[in-house]
DNA sequence: GTGCTTGCAAATCGTTTGCAATAGC
DNA sequence: GCTATTGCAAACGATTTGCAAGCAC
């Protein structure tokens, strides 16, 4: 799915900036922060404003075109992959890894609500990643 | 379990401030923010510093005596209940609710690691709570 | 030309840091 | 007395806000 289609699908009016930001999320599965998106895109879009990146990423997550991750206590990260999966945060290097969602875990989604309306599900794991363990 | 015992159990040297903060968490299951703990305790401890509340809550979560919740993007919240359960965040009123951890969900914990060392598990749900839905 | 989007600068506010004062063995 | 803890003020930094300029239909 390309960026333009993804925006249309979520009722977001496509602008150059929005397409570029959505495209960045779709092609970089690194769970980037606002700053990473901004720094990377501003190389080819010198007039891009960080405010626009903030606004757009928030809009994308509100409209369900991206996930806003709060697993890193120091900054918001974003994920263009909205399919169900879990996230692992390394407390040492700060990277976020994707982990698969087991079938039985997937089945739980939406089962526990107690009358609340659940719109977002996040499964977060923290610890030390494989790479940092061997250092 | 009282606050003093909880601190000793996690190798935290008990001071007046630490006992009061730990006790607050154990007696208020509202997932308070730093500010809520500070504001409430400072009524009876006028010299209490917010820095101490920050330091202590961080220490408690590092030592496993409390959970640091990052479910609310705008502030850190803390939970003195370290037993396995899930959290629901209401996007409208900002409150955090406890939800039970189903047995099959509990069984997943520690199963998906892919070589990483997992130390923390958080299951977060977001949406609109029962009370806000009826408003 | 009307309404939405962008971008700059300034403000905001939760959190951390530096460091001197204090308390506890 | 030595070490750890506390508390104040200042710094920090991520995010938001206000508002004017720009763009699109």
Short mmCIF file of C-alpha atoms in Angstrom, two decimals, chain A residues 1 13-14 20 24 26 29 33 38 41 47 52 64 73 84 87-89 96 109 119 131:
data_model
loop_
_atom_site.label_atom_id
_atom_site.label_comp_id
_atom_site.label_asym_id
_atom_site.label_seq_id
_atom_site.Cartn_x
_atom_site.Cartn_y
_atom_site.Cartn_z
CA UNK A 1 0.00 0.00 0.00
CA UNK A 13 -6.43 15.00 2.68
CA UNK A 14 -3.11 14.30 0.98
CA UNK A 20 6.17 12.27 2.44
CA UNK A 24 8.60 7.64 5.49
CA UNK A 26 5.83 2.94 5.42
CA UNK A 29 10.15 0.24 10.00
CA UNK A 33 10.56 9.63 16.65
CA UNK A 38 11.91 15.58 10.58
CA UNK A 41 12.86 14.42 5.43
CA UNK A 47 11.21 24.21 4.20
CA UNK A 52 4.06 20.02 10.50
CA UNK A 64 -5.65 5.18 12.49
CA UNK A 73 9.23 7.35 28.27
CA UNK A 84 -1.48 -6.34 15.35
CA UNK A 87 6.81 -3.99 20.72
CA UNK A 88 10.01 -4.52 22.63
CA UNK A 89 11.96 -1.51 23.93
CA UNK A 96 12.16 -0.54 19.51
CA UNK A 109 -8.00 -8.37 21.79
CA UNK A 119 -9.89 1.70 20.38
CA UNK A 131 22.70 -6.99 20.73
#
